[in-house]
């Protein structure tokens, strides 16, 4: 089993030692497993402007919104992630999530 609480703690320490929006985004994934998607979404919303051009930000946001049963917002986030994908594999992975929202 994955110890998400420990991963959250490790990212919290890294955030304190070397703060960056990407570290916070990564920590939010662990937080979503420990405290739920709403807490994680609250963590990443302040990063939106700085990470707007970052594929992973929109992928994580879409996944959190999907978990919160906010499909329209999730579609928007997944669509942005697809537009920012660096490889066909990244785009295909996000497309799978998007397709699950539609059907």
JSON list of C-alpha atoms in Angstrom, two decimals:
[
{"chain": "A", "resi": 1, "resn": "UNK", "atom": "CA", "xyz": [0.00, 0.00, 0.00]},
{"chain": "A", "resi": 2, "resn": "UNK", "atom": "CA", "xyz": [1.13, 3.52, -0.77]},
{"chain": "A", "resi": 3, "resn": "UNK", "atom": "CA", "xyz": [1.70, 5.65, 2.33]},
{"chain": "A", "resi": 4, "resn": "UNK", "atom": "CA", "xyz": [0.16, 8.86, 0.99]},
{"chain": "A", "resi": 5, "resn": "UNK", "atom": "CA", "xyz": [0.36, 10.58, 4.39]},
{"chain": "A", "resi": 6, "resn": "UNK", "atom": "CA", "xyz": [4.13, 10.03, 4.44]},
{"chain": "A", "resi": 7, "resn": "UNK", "atom": "CA", "xyz": [4.43, 11.25, 0.84]},
{"chain": "A", "resi": 8, "resn": "UNK", "atom": "CA", "xyz": [2.46, 14.37, 1.81]},
{"chain": "A", "resi": 9, "resn": "UNK", "atom": "CA", "xyz": [4.82, 14.94, 4.74]},
{"chain": "A", "resi": 10, "resn": "UNK", "atom": "CA", "xyz": [7.89, 14.54, 2.54]},
{"chain": "A", "resi": 11, "resn": "UNK", "atom": "CA", "xyz": [6.52, 16.98, -0.03]},
{"chain": "A", "resi": 12, "resn": "UNK", "atom": "CA", "xyz": [5.63, 19.43, 2.77]},
{"chain": "A", "resi": 13, "resn": "UNK", "atom": "CA", "xyz": [9.28, 19.31, 3.88]},
{"chain": "A", "resi": 14, "resn": "UNK", "atom": "CA", "xyz": [10.51, 19.77, 0.32]},
{"chain": "A", "resi": 15, "resn": "UNK", "atom": "CA", "xyz": [8.08, 22.67, -0.11]},
{"chain": "A", "resi": 16, "resn": "UNK", "atom": "CA", "xyz": [9.57, 24.32, 2.98]},
{"chain": "A", "resi": 17, "resn": "UNK", "atom": "CA", "xyz": [13.18, 23.73, 1.85]},
{"chain": "A", "resi": 18, "resn": "UNK", "atom": "CA", "xyz": [12.77, 24.41, -1.88]},
{"chain": "A", "resi": 19, "resn": "UNK", "atom": "CA", "xyz": [9.41, 26.04, -2.52]},
{"chain": "A", "resi": 20, "resn": "UNK", "atom": "CA", "xyz": [8.16, 25.90, -6.08]},
{"chain": "A", "resi": 21, "resn": "UNK", "atom": "CA", "xyz": [4.77, 25.67, -7.76]},
{"chain": "A", "resi": 22, "resn": "UNK", "atom": "CA", "xyz": [5.66, 22.26, -9.20]},
{"chain": "A", "resi": 23, "resn": "UNK", "atom": "CA", "xyz": [6.48, 20.87, -5.75]},
{"chain": "A", "resi": 24, "resn": "UNK", "atom": "CA", "xyz": [3.14, 22.18, -4.50]},
{"chain": "A", "resi": 25, "resn": "UNK", "atom": "CA", "xyz": [1.37, 20.60, -7.47]},
{"chain": "A", "resi": 26, "resn": "UNK", "atom": "CA", "xyz": [3.05, 17.27, -6.75]},
{"chain": "A", "resi": 27, "resn": "UNK", "atom": "CA", "xyz": [2.14, 17.55, -3.07]},
{"chain": "A", "resi": 28, "resn": "UNK", "atom": "CA", "xyz": [-1.47, 18.19, -4.03]},
{"chain": "A", "resi": 29, "resn": "UNK", "atom": "CA", "xyz": [-1.65, 14.72, -5.56]},
{"chain": "A", "resi": 30, "resn": "UNK", "atom": "CA", "xyz": [-0.71, 13.21, -2.19]},
{"chain": "A", "resi": 31, "resn": "UNK", "atom": "CA", "xyz": [-3.07, 15.56, -0.37]},
{"chain": "A", "resi": 32, "resn": "UNK", "atom": "CA", "xyz": [-5.93, 14.42, -2.61]},
{"chain": "A", "resi": 33, "resn": "UNK", "atom": "CA", "xyz": [-5.35, 10.85, -1.39]},
{"chain": "A", "resi": 34, "resn": "UNK", "atom": "CA", "xyz": [-5.14, 11.86, 2.29]},
{"chain": "A", "resi": 35, "resn": "UNK", "atom": "CA", "xyz": [-7.59, 14.76, 2.67]},
{"chain": "A", "resi": 36, "resn": "UNK", "atom": "CA", "xyz": [-9.60, 14.54, -0.53]},
{"chain": "A", "resi": 37, "resn": "UNK", "atom": "CA", "xyz": [-9.78, 16.28, -3.90]},
{"chain": "A", "resi": 38, "resn": "UNK", "atom": "CA", "xyz": [-11.31, 19.51, -2.55]},
{"chain": "A", "resi": 39, "resn": "UNK", "atom": "CA", "xyz": [-8.28, 20.13, -0.30]},
{"chain": "A", "resi": 40, "resn": "UNK", "atom": "CA", "xyz": [-5.95, 19.43, -3.21]},
{"chain": "A", "resi": 41, "resn": "UNK", "atom": "CA", "xyz": [-7.88, 21.70, -5.55]},
{"chain": "A", "resi": 42, "resn": "UNK", "atom": "CA", "xyz": [-7.66, 24.48, -2.95]},
{"chain": "A", "resi": 43, "resn": "UNK", "atom": "CA", "xyz": [-3.87, 24.01, -2.95]},
{"chain": "A", "resi": 44, "resn": "UNK", "atom": "CA", "xyz": [-3.44, 24.27, -6.70]},
{"chain": "A", "resi": 45, "resn": "UNK", "atom": "CA", "xyz": [-5.86, 27.08, -7.53]},
{"chain": "A", "resi": 46, "resn": "UNK", "atom": "CA", "xyz": [-3.34, 29.77, -6.45]},
{"chain": "A", "resi": 47, "resn": "UNK", "atom": "CA", "xyz": [-0.86, 28.22, -8.91]},
{"chain": "A", "resi": 48, "resn": "UNK", "atom": "CA", "xyz": [-3.13, 28.66, -11.93]},
{"chain": "A", "resi": 49, "resn": "UNK", "atom": "CA", "xyz": [-1.46, 31.75, -13.37]},
{"chain": "A", "resi": 50, "resn": "UNK", "atom": "CA", "xyz": [2.12, 30.53, -12.89]},
{"chain": "A", "resi": 51, "resn": "UNK", "atom": "CA", "xyz": [1.41, 27.03, -14.21]},
{"chain": "A", "resi": 52, "resn": "UNK", "atom": "CA", "xyz": [-1.08, 27.90, -16.96]},
{"chain": "A", "resi": 53, "resn": "UNK", "atom": "CA", "xyz": [1.31, 26.62, -19.64]},
{"chain": "A", "resi": 54, "resn": "UNK", "atom": "CA", "xyz": [2.20, 23.45, -17.73]},
{"chain": "A", "resi": 55, "resn": "UNK", "atom": "CA", "xyz": [0.58, 20.25, -19.03]},
{"chain": "A", "resi": 56, "resn": "UNK", "atom": "CA", "xyz": [0.61, 18.50, -15.66]},
{"chain": "A", "resi": 57, "resn": "UNK", "atom": "CA", "xyz": [-1.20, 21.34, -13.87]},
{"chain": "A", "resi": 58, "resn": "UNK", "atom": "CA", "xyz": [-4.22, 20.97, -16.13]},
{"chain": "A", "resi": 59, "resn": "UNK", "atom": "CA", "xyz": [-4.10, 17.17, -16.00]},
{"chain": "A", "resi": 60, "resn": "UNK", "atom": "CA", "xyz": [-4.10, 17.16, -12.20]},
{"chain": "A", "resi": 61, "resn": "UNK", "atom": "CA", "xyz": [-6.79, 19.83, -12.07]},
{"chain": "A", "resi": 62, "resn": "UNK", "atom": "CA", "xyz": [-8.97, 17.83, -14.46]},
{"chain": "A", "resi": 63, "resn": "UNK", "atom": "CA", "xyz": [-8.53, 14.68, -12.39]},
{"chain": "A", "resi": 64, "resn": "UNK", "atom": "CA", "xyz": [-9.47, 16.50, -9.18]},
{"chain": "A", "resi": 65, "resn": "UNK", "atom": "CA", "xyz": [-12.52, 18.08, -10.78]},
{"chain": "A", "resi": 66, "resn": "UNK", "atom": "CA", "xyz": [-13.54, 14.68, -12.13]},
{"chain": "A", "resi": 67, "resn": "UNK", "atom": "CA", "xyz": [-13.34, 13.23, -8.61]},
{"chain": "A", "resi": 68, "resn": "UNK", "atom": "CA", "xyz": [-15.49, 16.11, -7.37]},
{"chain": "A", "resi": 69, "resn": "UNK", "atom": "CA", "xyz": [-18.08, 15.28, -10.05]},
{"chain": "A", "resi": 70, "resn": "UNK", "atom": "CA", "xyz": [-17.63, 18.62, -11.82]},
{"chain": "A", "resi": 71, "resn": "UNK", "atom": "CA", "xyz": [-17.49, 17.24, -15.38]},
{"chain": "A", "resi": 72, "resn": "UNK", "atom": "CA", "xyz": [-17.79, 20.51, -17.31]},
{"chain": "A", "resi": 73, "resn": "UNK", "atom": "CA", "xyz": [-14.84, 22.05, -15.49]},
{"chain": "A", "resi": 74, "resn": "UNK", "atom": "CA", "xyz": [-12.91, 18.77, -15.78]},
{"chain": "A", "resi": 75, "resn": "UNK", "atom": "CA", "xyz": [-13.49, 18.78, -19.57]},
{"chain": "A", "resi": 76, "resn": "UNK", "atom": "CA", "xyz": [-12.07, 22.28, -19.80]},
{"chain": "A", "resi": 77, "resn": "UNK", "atom": "CA", "xyz": [-8.98, 21.35, -17.78]},
{"chain": "A", "resi": 78, "resn": "UNK", "atom": "CA", "xyz": [-8.42, 18.13, -19.72]},
{"chain": "A", "resi": 79, "resn": "UNK", "atom": "CA", "xyz": [-8.85, 20.02, -23.00]},
{"chain": "A", "resi": 80, "resn": "UNK", "atom": "CA", "xyz": [-6.17, 22.49, -21.96]},
{"chain": "A", "resi": 81, "resn": "UNK", "atom": "CA", "xyz": [-3.87, 19.62, -20.95]},
{"chain": "A", "resi": 82, "resn": "UNK", "atom": "CA", "xyz": [-4.31, 18.00, -24.35]},
{"chain": "A", "resi": 83, "resn": "UNK", "atom": "CA", "xyz": [-3.47, 21.30, -26.05]},
{"chain": "A", "resi": 84, "resn": "UNK", "atom": "CA", "xyz": [-0.27, 21.51, -23.97]},
{"chain": "A", "resi": 85, "resn": "UNK", "atom": "CA", "xyz": [0.78, 17.88, -24.35]},
{"chain": "A", "resi": 86, "resn": "UNK", "atom": "CA", "xyz": [4.39, 17.45, -25.41]},
{"chain": "A", "resi": 87, "resn": "UNK", "atom": "CA", "xyz": [3.92, 13.98, -26.86]},
{"chain": "A", "resi": 88, "resn": "UNK", "atom": "CA", "xyz": [1.14, 11.99, -28.50]},
{"chain": "A", "resi": 89, "resn": "UNK", "atom": "CA", "xyz": [1.26, 9.61, -25.52]},
{"chain": "A", "resi": 90, "resn": "UNK", "atom": "CA", "xyz": [0.53, 12.45, -23.08]},
{"chain": "A", "resi": 91, "resn": "UNK", "atom": "CA", "xyz": [-2.38, 13.61, -25.20]},
{"chain": "A", "resi": 92, "resn": "UNK", "atom": "CA", "xyz": [-3.73, 10.06, -25.52]},
{"chain": "A", "resi": 93, "resn": "UNK", "atom": "CA", "xyz": [-3.56, 9.53, -21.77]},
{"chain": "A", "resi": 94, "resn": "UNK", "atom": "CA", "xyz": [-5.58, 12.67, -21.08]},
{"chain": "A", "resi": 95, "resn": "UNK", "atom": "CA", "xyz": [-7.96, 11.84, -23.94]},
{"chain": "A", "resi": 96, "resn": "UNK", "atom": "CA", "xyz": [-8.82, 8.59, -22.10]},
{"chain": "A", "resi": 97, "resn": "UNK", "atom": "CA", "xyz": [-9.86, 10.60, -19.03]},
{"chain": "A", "resi": 98, "resn": "UNK", "atom": "CA", "xyz": [-11.84, 12.99, -21.19]},
{"chain": "A", "resi": 99, "resn": "UNK", "atom": "CA", "xyz": [-13.61, 10.14, -22.98]},
{"chain": "A", "resi": 100, "resn": "UNK", "atom": "CA", "xyz": [-14.63, 8.61, -19.64]},
{"chain": "A", "resi": 101, "resn": "UNK", "atom": "CA", "xyz": [-16.35, 11.88, -18.77]},
{"chain": "A", "resi": 102, "resn": "UNK", "atom": "CA", "xyz": [-18.35, 11.77, -21.98]},
{"chain": "A", "resi": 103, "resn": "UNK", "atom": "CA", "xyz": [-19.47, 8.18, -21.72]}
]
